[in-house]
PDB file of C-alpha atoms in Angstrom:
ATOM      1  CA  UNK A 532     149.059  91.579  86.209  1.00  0.00           C
ATOM      2  CA  UNK A 533     148.178  95.091  87.456  1.00  0.00           C
ATOM      3  CA  UNK A 534     149.169  95.464  91.120  1.00  0.00           C
ATOM      4  CA  UNK A 535     147.037  97.835  93.173  1.00  0.00           C
ATOM      5  CA  UNK A 536     148.109  99.637  96.346  1.00  0.00           C
ATOM      6  CA  UNK A 537     144.548  99.615  97.687  1.00  0.00           C
ATOM      7  CA  UNK A 538     141.113  98.567  96.516  1.00  0.00           C
ATOM      8  CA  UNK A 539     140.027 101.724  94.667  1.00  0.00           C
ATOM      9  CA  UNK A 540     139.633  99.711  91.460  1.00  0.00           C
ATOM     10  CA  UNK A 541     137.487  97.114  93.218  1.00  0.00           C
ATOM     11  CA  UNK A 542     135.215  99.743  94.721  1.00  0.00           C
ATOM     12  CA  UNK A 543     134.926 101.443  91.333  1.00  0.00           C
ATOM     13  CA  UNK A 544     134.038  98.209  89.552  1.00  0.00           C
ATOM     14  CA  UNK A 545     131.415  97.304  92.125  1.00  0.00           C
ATOM     15  CA  UNK A 546     129.808 100.746  92.049  1.00  0.00           C
ATOM     16  CA  UNK A 547     129.753 100.960  88.255  1.00  0.00           C
ATOM     17  CA  UNK A 548     128.250  97.469  88.056  1.00  0.00           C
ATOM     18  CA  UNK A 549     125.518  98.388  90.546  1.00  0.00           C
ATOM     19  CA  UNK A 550     124.496 101.677  88.922  1.00  0.00           C
ATOM     20  CA  UNK A 551     124.348  99.914  85.557  1.00  0.00           C
ATOM     21  CA  UNK A 552     122.025  97.290  87.094  1.00  0.00           C
ATOM     22  CA  UNK A 553     124.369  94.405  86.287  1.00  0.00           C
ATOM     23  CA  UNK A 554     124.819  91.188  88.219  1.00  0.00           C
ATOM     24  CA  UNK A 555     128.233  89.655  88.850  1.00  0.00           C
ATOM     25  CA  UNK A 556     127.411  87.050  86.232  1.00  0.00           C
ATOM     26  CA  UNK A 557     126.355  89.644  83.638  1.00  0.00           C
ATOM     27  CA  UNK A 558     129.539  91.680  84.038  1.00  0.00           C
ATOM     28  CA  UNK A 559     131.559  88.468  83.975  1.00  0.00           C
ATOM     29  CA  UNK A 560     130.036  87.589  80.624  1.00  0.00           C
ATOM     30  CA  UNK A 561     131.017  90.986  79.227  1.00  0.00           C
ATOM     31  CA  UNK A 562     134.656  90.787  80.377  1.00  0.00           C
ATOM     32  CA  UNK A 563     134.919  86.989  79.866  1.00  0.00           C
ATOM     33  CA  UNK A 564     135.356  86.065  83.532  1.00  0.00           C
ATOM     34  CA  UNK A 565     133.488  83.899  86.032  1.00  0.00           C
ATOM     35  CA  UNK A 566     131.296  85.767  88.513  1.00  0.00           C
ATOM     36  CA  UNK A 567     133.620  84.602  91.306  1.00  0.00           C
ATOM     37  CA  UNK A 568     136.487  86.322  89.498  1.00  0.00           C
ATOM     38  CA  UNK A 569     134.500  89.551  89.257  1.00  0.00           C
ATOM     39  CA  UNK A 570     133.728  89.273  92.974  1.00  0.00           C
ATOM     40  CA  UNK A 571     137.446  88.859  93.585  1.00  0.00           C
ATOM     41  CA  UNK A 572     138.165  92.050  91.647  1.00  0.00           C
ATOM     42  CA  UNK A 573     135.564  93.923  93.683  1.00  0.00           C
ATOM     43  CA  UNK A 574     136.781  92.803  97.101  1.00  0.00           C
ATOM     44  CA  UNK A 575     140.433  93.323  96.194  1.00  0.00           C
ATOM     45  CA  UNK A 576     141.486  89.685  96.414  1.00  0.00           C
ATOM     46  CA  UNK A 577     142.287  89.551  92.711  1.00  0.00           C
ATOM     47  CA  UNK A 578     143.691  92.034  90.190  1.00  0.00           C
ATOM     48  CA  UNK A 579     142.630  92.106  86.516  1.00  0.00           C
ATOM     49  CA  UNK A 580     145.201  91.809  83.752  1.00  0.00           C
ATOM     50  CA  UNK A 581     145.583  94.612  81.228  1.00  0.00           C
ATOM     51  CA  UNK A 582     143.254  93.033  78.646  1.00  0.00           C
ATOM     52  CA  UNK A 583     140.484  92.772  81.233  1.00  0.00           C
ATOM     53  CA  UNK A 584     141.072  96.393  82.262  1.00  0.00           C
ATOM     54  CA  UNK A 585     140.658  97.387  78.625  1.00  0.00           C
ATOM     55  CA  UNK A 586     137.329  95.541  78.460  1.00  0.00           C
ATOM     56  CA  UNK A 587     136.152  97.205  81.681  1.00  0.00           C
ATOM     57  CA  UNK A 588     137.216 100.639  80.436  1.00  0.00           C
ATOM     58  CA  UNK A 589     135.397 100.180  77.122  1.00  0.00           C
ATOM     59  CA  UNK A 590     132.287  98.784  78.813  1.00  0.00           C
ATOM     60  CA  UNK A 591     131.963 101.658  81.281  1.00  0.00           C
ATOM     61  CA  UNK A 592     133.364 104.313  78.923  1.00  0.00           C
ATOM     62  CA  UNK A 593     136.119 105.289  81.356  1.00  0.00           C
ATOM     63  CA  UNK A 594     139.879 105.682  80.816  1.00  0.00           C
ATOM     64  CA  UNK A 595     141.914 102.938  82.475  1.00  0.00           C
ATOM     65  CA  UNK A 596     143.708 105.465  84.707  1.00  0.00           C
ATOM     66  CA  UNK A 597     140.334 106.724  85.920  1.00  0.00           C
ATOM     67  CA  UNK A 598     139.210 103.198  86.772  1.00  0.00           C
ATOM     68  CA  UNK A 599     142.442 102.583  88.666  1.00  0.00           C
ATOM     69  CA  UNK A 600     142.934 105.796  90.585  1.00  0.00           C
ATOM     70  CA  UNK A 601     139.814 108.015  90.560  1.00  0.00           C
ATOM     71  CA  UNK A 602     136.976 107.648  93.061  1.00  0.00           C
ATOM     72  CA  UNK A 603     133.947 106.824  90.923  1.00  0.00           C
ATOM     73  CA  UNK A 604     131.685 105.836  93.800  1.00  0.00           C
ATOM     74  CA  UNK A 605     129.899 109.197  93.728  1.00  0.00           C
ATOM     75  CA  UNK A 606     128.541 108.599  90.233  1.00  0.00           C
ATOM     76  CA  UNK A 607     124.775 108.197  89.992  1.00  0.00           C
ATOM     77  CA  UNK A 608     122.731 106.019  87.685  1.00  0.00           C
ATOM     78  CA  UNK A 609     120.776 107.433  84.750  1.00  0.00           C
ATOM     79  CA  UNK A 610     117.207 106.234  84.282  1.00  0.00           C
ATOM     80  CA  UNK A 611     115.001 106.812  81.241  1.00  0.00           C
ATOM     81  CA  UNK A 612     111.277 106.060  81.348  1.00  0.00           C
ATOM     82  CA  UNK A 613     110.575 104.358  78.022  1.00  0.00           C
ATOM     83  CA  UNK A 614     106.822 104.795  78.501  1.00  0.00           C
ATOM     84  CA  UNK A 615     106.818 108.605  78.409  1.00  0.00           C
ATOM     85  CA  UNK A 616     106.936 110.645  75.164  1.00  0.00           C
ATOM     86  CA  UNK A 617     108.922 113.374  76.937  1.00  0.00           C
ATOM     87  CA  UNK A 618     111.476 110.833  78.125  1.00  0.00           C
ATOM     88  CA  UNK A 619     111.642 109.339  74.645  1.00  0.00           C
ATOM     89  CA  UNK A 620     112.748 112.796  73.533  1.00  0.00           C
ATOM     90  CA  UNK A 621     115.440 112.743  76.195  1.00  0.00           C
ATOM     91  CA  UNK A 622     116.515 109.455  74.676  1.00  0.00           C
ATOM     92  CA  UNK A 623     116.546 111.042  71.225  1.00  0.00           C
ATOM     93  CA  UNK A 624     118.782 113.816  72.557  1.00  0.00           C
ATOM     94  CA  UNK A 625     121.240 111.157  73.676  1.00  0.00           C
ATOM     95  CA  UNK A 626     121.153 109.310  70.362  1.00  0.00           C
ATOM     96  CA  UNK A 627     121.229 112.502  68.258  1.00  0.00           C
ATOM     97  CA  UNK A 628     123.338 115.123  70.066  1.00  0.00           C
ATOM     98  CA  UNK A 629     122.752 118.797  69.281  1.00  0.00           C
ATOM     99  CA  UNK A 630     125.506 121.373  69.729  1.00  0.00           C
ATOM    100  CA  UNK A 631     125.765 125.067  70.555  1.00  0.00           C
ATOM    101  CA  UNK A 632     128.391 127.527  71.779  1.00  0.00           C
ATOM    102  CA  UNK A 633     128.565 131.252  72.383  1.00  0.00           C
ATOM    103  CA  UNK A 634     130.558 131.782  69.184  1.00  0.00           C
ATOM    104  CA  UNK A 635     128.213 129.685  67.067  1.00  0.00           C
ATOM    105  CA  UNK A 636     125.105 131.331  68.518  1.00  0.00           C
ATOM    106  CA  UNK A 637     126.515 134.655  67.333  1.00  0.00           C
ATOM    107  CA  UNK A 638     125.741 133.523  63.786  1.00  0.00           C
ATOM    108  CA  UNK A 639     122.151 134.388  62.793  1.00  0.00           C
ATOM    109  CA  UNK A 640     121.585 131.245  60.729  1.00  0.00           C
ATOM    110  CA  UNK A 641     123.017 128.944  63.391  1.00  0.00           C
ATOM    111  CA  UNK A 642     120.963 130.611  66.129  1.00  0.00           C
ATOM    112  CA  UNK A 643     117.782 130.329  64.070  1.00  0.00           C
ATOM    113  CA  UNK A 644     118.414 126.641  63.347  1.00  0.00           C
ATOM    114  CA  UNK A 645     119.193 125.882  66.987  1.00  0.00           C
ATOM    115  CA  UNK A 646     116.123 127.704  68.335  1.00  0.00           C
ATOM    116  CA  UNK A 647     113.873 125.969  65.801  1.00  0.00           C
ATOM    117  CA  UNK A 648     115.438 122.638  66.818  1.00  0.00           C
ATOM    118  CA  UNK A 649     114.549 123.266  70.451  1.00  0.00           C
ATOM    119  CA  UNK A 650     110.966 124.101  69.444  1.00  0.00           C
ATOM    120  CA  UNK A 651     110.830 120.893  67.424  1.00  0.00           C
ATOM    121  CA  UNK A 652     112.018 118.731  70.324  1.00  0.00           C
ATOM    122  CA  UNK A 653     109.575 120.432  72.698  1.00  0.00           C
ATOM    123  CA  UNK A 654     106.742 119.761  70.261  1.00  0.00           C
ATOM    124  CA  UNK A 655     107.721 116.099  70.003  1.00  0.00           C
ATOM    125  CA  UNK A 656     107.668 115.835  73.799  1.00  0.00           C
ATOM    126  CA  UNK A 657     104.203 117.373  73.998  1.00  0.00           C
ATOM    127  CA  UNK A 658     102.791 115.428  71.024  1.00  0.00           C
ATOM    128  CA  UNK A 659     102.172 118.678  69.149  1.00  0.00           C
ATOM    129  CA  UNK A 660     101.899 118.971  65.373  1.00  0.00           C
ATOM    130  CA  UNK A 661     104.257 121.537  63.832  1.00  0.00           C
ATOM    131  CA  UNK A 662     104.196 123.120  60.357  1.00  0.00           C
ATOM    132  CA  UNK A 663     105.362 120.771  57.602  1.00  0.00           C
ATOM    133  CA  UNK A 664     108.292 123.018  56.724  1.00  0.00           C
ATOM    134  CA  UNK A 665     109.801 123.152  60.230  1.00  0.00           C
ATOM    135  CA  UNK A 666     112.478 120.529  59.583  1.00  0.00           C
ATOM    136  CA  UNK A 667     113.205 122.058  56.177  1.00  0.00           C
ATOM    137  CA  UNK A 668     113.808 125.426  57.836  1.00  0.00           C
ATOM    138  CA  UNK A 669     116.113 123.847  60.415  1.00  0.00           C
ATOM    139  CA  UNK A 670     118.107 122.076  57.715  1.00  0.00           C
ATOM    140  CA  UNK A 671     118.423 125.230  55.609  1.00  0.00           C
ATOM    141  CA  UNK A 672     119.515 127.313  58.598  1.00  0.00           C
ATOM    142  CA  UNK A 673     122.312 124.924  59.548  1.00  0.00           C
ATOM    143  CA  UNK A 674     123.287 124.470  55.871  1.00  0.00           C
ATOM    144  CA  UNK A 675     123.687 128.236  55.506  1.00  0.00           C
ATOM    145  CA  UNK A 676     125.618 128.401  58.773  1.00  0.00           C
ATOM    146  CA  UNK A 677     128.134 125.791  57.578  1.00  0.00           C
ATOM    147  CA  UNK A 678     129.233 128.233  54.854  1.00  0.00           C
ATOM    148  CA  UNK A 679     129.655 131.080  57.346  1.00  0.00           C
ATOM    149  CA  UNK A 680     131.266 129.511  60.445  1.00  0.00           C
ATOM    150  CA  UNK A 681     134.827 128.267  60.806  1.00  0.00           C
ATOM    151  CA  UNK A 682     133.966 125.666  63.474  1.00  0.00           C
ATOM    152  CA  UNK A 683     132.146 122.405  62.818  1.00  0.00           C
ATOM    153  CA  UNK A 684     129.202 122.797  65.189  1.00  0.00           C
ATOM    154  CA  UNK A 685     126.983 123.815  62.289  1.00  0.00           C
ATOM    155  CA  UNK A 686     128.100 120.753  60.315  1.00  0.00           C
ATOM    156  CA  UNK A 687     127.332 118.470  63.275  1.00  0.00           C
ATOM    157  CA  UNK A 688     123.881 120.020  63.644  1.00  0.00           C
ATOM    158  CA  UNK A 689     123.303 119.753  59.904  1.00  0.00           C
ATOM    159  CA  UNK A 690     123.837 115.996  60.197  1.00  0.00           C
ATOM    160  CA  UNK A 691     121.493 116.036  63.216  1.00  0.00           C
ATOM    161  CA  UNK A 692     118.771 117.678  61.118  1.00  0.00           C
ATOM    162  CA  UNK A 693     119.145 115.067  58.375  1.00  0.00           C
ATOM    163  CA  UNK A 694     118.689 112.210  60.852  1.00  0.00           C
ATOM    164  CA  UNK A 695     115.694 113.963  62.428  1.00  0.00           C
ATOM    165  CA  UNK A 696     114.193 114.484  58.972  1.00  0.00           C
ATOM    166  CA  UNK A 697     114.816 110.811  58.174  1.00  0.00           C
ATOM    167  CA  UNK A 698     112.974 109.777  61.337  1.00  0.00           C
ATOM    168  CA  UNK A 699     109.875 111.741  60.280  1.00  0.00           C
ATOM    169  CA  UNK A 700     109.253 110.037  56.952  1.00  0.00           C
ATOM    170  CA  UNK A 701     106.391 108.153  58.593  1.00  0.00           C
ATOM    171  CA  UNK A 702     103.030 109.848  58.130  1.00  0.00           C
ATOM    172  CA  UNK A 703     101.168 111.545  60.975  1.00  0.00           C
ATOM    173  CA  UNK A 704      98.922 108.540  61.634  1.00  0.00           C
ATOM    174  CA  UNK A 705     101.975 106.364  62.283  1.00  0.00           C
ATOM    175  CA  UNK A 706     103.446 108.997  64.578  1.00  0.00           C
ATOM    176  CA  UNK A 707     100.209 109.246  66.562  1.00  0.00           C
ATOM    177  CA  UNK A 708     100.075 105.459  66.742  1.00  0.00           C
ATOM    178  CA  UNK A 709     103.577 105.468  68.199  1.00  0.00           C
ATOM    179  CA  UNK A 710     102.570 108.021  70.796  1.00  0.00           C
ATOM    180  CA  UNK A 711      99.528 105.968  71.795  1.00  0.00           C
ATOM    181  CA  UNK A 712     101.682 102.849  72.193  1.00  0.00           C
ATOM    182  CA  UNK A 713     104.187 104.779  74.251  1.00  0.00           C
ATOM    183  CA  UNK A 714     101.498 106.093  76.562  1.00  0.00           C
ATOM    184  CA  UNK A 715      99.924 102.653  76.917  1.00  0.00           C
ATOM    185  CA  UNK A 716     103.348 101.081  77.652  1.00  0.00           C
ATOM    186  CA  UNK A 717     103.186  98.822  74.595  1.00  0.00           C
ATOM    187  CA  UNK A 718     106.235 100.103  72.690  1.00  0.00           C
ATOM    188  CA  UNK A 719     109.891  99.679  73.623  1.00  0.00           C
ATOM    189  CA  UNK A 720     112.916 101.397  72.129  1.00  0.00           C
ATOM    190  CA  UNK A 721     113.723  98.187  70.293  1.00  0.00           C
ATOM    191  CA  UNK A 722     110.231  98.242  68.722  1.00  0.00           C
ATOM    192  CA  UNK A 723     110.750 101.872  67.700  1.00  0.00           C
ATOM    193  CA  UNK A 724     114.090 101.028  66.047  1.00  0.00           C
ATOM    194  CA  UNK A 725     112.501  98.142  64.129  1.00  0.00           C
ATOM    195  CA  UNK A 726     109.436 100.039  62.929  1.00  0.00           C
ATOM    196  CA  UNK A 727     111.106 100.628  59.559  1.00  0.00           C
ATOM    197  CA  UNK A 728     110.843  96.893  58.850  1.00  0.00           C
ATOM    198  CA  UNK A 729     107.035  97.144  58.618  1.00  0.00           C
ATOM    199  CA  UNK A 730     106.886 100.162  56.275  1.00  0.00           C
ATOM    200  CA  UNK A 731     104.549 100.176  53.280  1.00  0.00           C
ATOM    201  CA  UNK A 732     105.559 100.750  49.636  1.00  0.00           C
ATOM    202  CA  UNK A 733     104.959 104.517  49.723  1.00  0.00           C
ATOM    203  CA  UNK A 734     107.235 104.942  52.742  1.00  0.00           C
ATOM    204  CA  UNK A 735     109.888 102.769  51.097  1.00  0.00           C
ATOM    205  CA  UNK A 736     109.725 105.017  48.025  1.00  0.00           C
ATOM    206  CA  UNK A 737     110.164 108.108  50.214  1.00  0.00           C
ATOM    207  CA  UNK A 738     113.219 106.547  51.820  1.00  0.00           C
ATOM    208  CA  UNK A 739     114.869 105.825  48.461  1.00  0.00           C
ATOM    209  CA  UNK A 740     114.172 109.388  47.331  1.00  0.00           C
ATOM    210  CA  UNK A 741     115.561 110.762  50.600  1.00  0.00           C
ATOM    211  CA  UNK A 742     118.820 108.833  50.259  1.00  0.00           C
ATOM    212  CA  UNK A 743     119.187 110.074  46.690  1.00  0.00           C
ATOM    213  CA  UNK A 744     118.608 113.694  47.722  1.00  0.00           C
ATOM    214  CA  UNK A 745     120.749 113.744  50.865  1.00  0.00           C
ATOM    215  CA  UNK A 746     123.369 111.026  50.366  1.00  0.00           C
ATOM    216  CA  UNK A 747     126.055 113.308  48.931  1.00  0.00           C
ATOM    217  CA  UNK A 748     125.322 116.029  51.494  1.00  0.00           C
ATOM    218  CA  UNK A 749     125.712 113.802  54.519  1.00  0.00           C
ATOM    219  CA  UNK A 750     128.858 112.147  53.138  1.00  0.00           C
ATOM    220  CA  UNK A 751     130.451 115.569  52.624  1.00  0.00           C
ATOM    221  CA  UNK A 752     129.442 116.596  56.164  1.00  0.00           C
ATOM    222  CA  UNK A 753     130.811 113.401  57.710  1.00  0.00           C
ATOM    223  CA  UNK A 754     134.106 113.840  55.855  1.00  0.00           C
ATOM    224  CA  UNK A 755     134.380 117.354  57.290  1.00  0.00           C
ATOM    225  CA  UNK A 756     133.740 116.058  60.826  1.00  0.00           C
ATOM    226  CA  UNK A 757     136.171 113.170  60.332  1.00  0.00           C
ATOM    227  CA  UNK A 758     138.926 115.607  59.315  1.00  0.00           C
ATOM    228  CA  UNK A 759     139.054 117.158  62.806  1.00  0.00           C
ATOM    229  CA  UNK A 760     140.157 115.007  65.798  1.00  0.00           C
ATOM    230  CA  UNK A 761     137.641 116.735  68.078  1.00  0.00           C
ATOM    231  CA  UNK A 762     134.751 115.618  65.867  1.00  0.00           C
ATOM    232  CA  UNK A 763     136.119 112.340  64.497  1.00  0.00           C
ATOM    233  CA  UNK A 764     134.275 110.105  67.001  1.00  0.00           C
ATOM    234  CA  UNK A 765     130.974 111.786  66.152  1.00  0.00           C
ATOM    235  CA  UNK A 766     131.594 111.144  62.449  1.00  0.00           C
ATOM    236  CA  UNK A 767     132.311 107.448  63.094  1.00  0.00           C
ATOM    237  CA  UNK A 768     129.177 107.207  65.241  1.00  0.00           C
ATOM    238  CA  UNK A 769     126.975 108.688  62.516  1.00  0.00           C
ATOM    239  CA  UNK A 770     128.552 106.433  59.886  1.00  0.00           C
ATOM    240  CA  UNK A 771     127.470 103.382  61.896  1.00  0.00           C
ATOM    241  CA  UNK A 772     124.063 104.891  62.701  1.00  0.00           C
ATOM    242  CA  UNK A 773     123.370 105.441  58.978  1.00  0.00           C
ATOM    243  CA  UNK A 774     123.580 101.684  58.442  1.00  0.00           C
ATOM    244  CA  UNK A 775     121.536 100.851  61.518  1.00  0.00           C
ATOM    245  CA  UNK A 776     118.606 103.069  60.497  1.00  0.00           C
ATOM    246  CA  UNK A 777     118.889 102.141  56.799  1.00  0.00           C
ATOM    247  CA  UNK A 778     120.003 105.547  55.482  1.00  0.00           C
ATOM    248  CA  UNK A 779     122.354 103.918  52.968  1.00  0.00           C
ATOM    249  CA  UNK A 780     122.150 102.766  49.362  1.00  0.00           C
ATOM    250  CA  UNK A 781     123.673  99.282  49.189  1.00  0.00           C
ATOM    251  CA  UNK A 782     122.885  95.935  47.621  1.00  0.00           C
ATOM    252  CA  UNK A 783     122.340  94.488  51.099  1.00  0.00           C
ATOM    253  CA  UNK A 784     118.989  93.871  52.749  1.00  0.00           C
ATOM    254  CA  UNK A 785     117.717  96.226  55.465  1.00  0.00           C
ATOM    255  CA  UNK A 786     118.412  93.540  58.063  1.00  0.00           C
ATOM    256  CA  UNK A 787     121.984  93.082  56.829  1.00  0.00           C
ATOM    257  CA  UNK A 788     122.630  96.830  56.758  1.00  0.00           C
ATOM    258  CA  UNK A 789     121.422  97.058  60.349  1.00  0.00           C
ATOM    259  CA  UNK A 790     123.649  94.147  61.353  1.00  0.00           C
ATOM    260  CA  UNK A 791     126.658  95.765  59.669  1.00  0.00           C
ATOM    261  CA  UNK A 792     125.892  99.041  61.433  1.00  0.00           C
ATOM    262  CA  UNK A 793     125.664  97.369  64.838  1.00  0.00           C
ATOM    263  CA  UNK A 794     128.989  95.602  64.305  1.00  0.00           C
ATOM    264  CA  UNK A 795     130.539  98.960  63.414  1.00  0.00           C
ATOM    265  CA  UNK A 796     128.952 100.540  66.482  1.00  0.00           C
ATOM    266  CA  UNK A 797     130.274  97.817  68.774  1.00  0.00           C
ATOM    267  CA  UNK A 798     133.740  98.162  67.274  1.00  0.00           C
ATOM    268  CA  UNK A 799     133.708 101.930  67.811  1.00  0.00           C
ATOM    269  CA  UNK A 800     132.532 101.379  71.384  1.00  0.00           C
ATOM    270  CA  UNK A 801     135.459  99.039  72.065  1.00  0.00           C
ATOM    271  CA  UNK A 802     137.789 101.765  70.763  1.00  0.00           C
ATOM    272  CA  UNK A 803     136.415 104.196  73.339  1.00  0.00           C
ATOM    273  CA  UNK A 804     133.853 106.101  71.250  1.00  0.00           C
ATOM    274  CA  UNK A 805     131.523 107.642  73.859  1.00  0.00           C
ATOM    275  CA  UNK A 806     128.655 108.148  71.385  1.00  0.00           C
ATOM    276  CA  UNK A 807     128.754 104.476  70.378  1.00  0.00           C
ATOM    277  CA  UNK A 808     128.932 103.459  74.032  1.00  0.00           C
ATOM    278  CA  UNK A 809     125.768 105.383  74.934  1.00  0.00           C
ATOM    279  CA  UNK A 810     123.916 103.955  71.943  1.00  0.00           C
ATOM    280  CA  UNK A 811     124.936 100.367  72.700  1.00  0.00           C
ATOM    281  CA  UNK A 812     123.959 100.715  76.360  1.00  0.00           C
ATOM    282  CA  UNK A 813     120.493 101.897  75.320  1.00  0.00           C
ATOM    283  CA  UNK A 814     120.041  99.029  72.881  1.00  0.00           C
ATOM    284  CA  UNK A 815     121.291  96.415  75.320  1.00  0.00           C
ATOM    285  CA  UNK A 816     119.002  97.673  78.060  1.00  0.00           C
ATOM    286  CA  UNK A 817     116.003  97.132  75.783  1.00  0.00           C
ATOM    287  CA  UNK A 818     117.004  93.789  74.337  1.00  0.00           C
TER     288      UNK A 818
END
C-alpha cells in the first residue's frame, strides 16, 4: 500500500474526477473499485495500491509522483462545443497536432506549409471553400522541408497533411451536409468518425487509390518519428489512428481495422501516451 502523509492525493483525485465530469461510480469502474472505495481515496481514509495508482495516472494522463505530491486542484476543465464548426476545428487540432518552432519557421518551405495550414484550418472553421490544390501545396511544402531540416517537425507536419488530405476525400456536398448537421446539432463526433462506413463506391475507390499513393510515404515518415524518443509517442499514436480511420491496406473489414486501431490506442494510453489519452477521452465523451 502507498502511505500518504496528508490527503494531497485524495484532493487531486476528487478534483480531477470533477473536472472530467465523472461520478464516483464511473471512476470506480475505470480503476476497478467500488464507488465507496473511491470516496475513501478522496477523503483520505483509504490509500490506493500501486496498481490502482497506475490506472489513475494513465486515466488522467499524469505521472504518479504528480498525483501524489503536486497540487492539481487549480486545473480547469476543457469544454468543446460539438455543435459549432469552429469548435470542431479545435477538436481537429487536438486529434491532429500541428508543430512549429523558431528554427523550423526559418525554413521557407516549412513556413509556407505552416501558414497555408493555418489558412486551411481557418477556412474549415468559417465553412469557406478553398482552392482544390491547397492541401497539395501544403503536402509539397512539408515534403520539401523534410529534405532540408534536421529536426522532425516537418516530418510530423507532413503526416498531419496526409491525414487532413485523407479526411477531405468526401465531395463538397458531403462536407456541406456535415456542416449543416453540425449547425443543427444533429451530428456528434462519433457520427463524424463513422461517416466512412456509409461511403459510396466512388469514394471507396478514391480511398484505395489514396492508400496506394501515400502508404509508403507515411510508413517512411512514421519510422523516422519512431526513431527519435521525443517523437516516438506521436508515431505510435498515428499508427493506431491509421487503423481507426481506415488508412490501411489489410484483409480485414473496415470495422475490424477500426477495432484493432482502438485497441492499439487504448494500449498506448495505458502506457502513458498523451496523444492517445486525449483521443480516447474525446471518443469516450461522445459514446
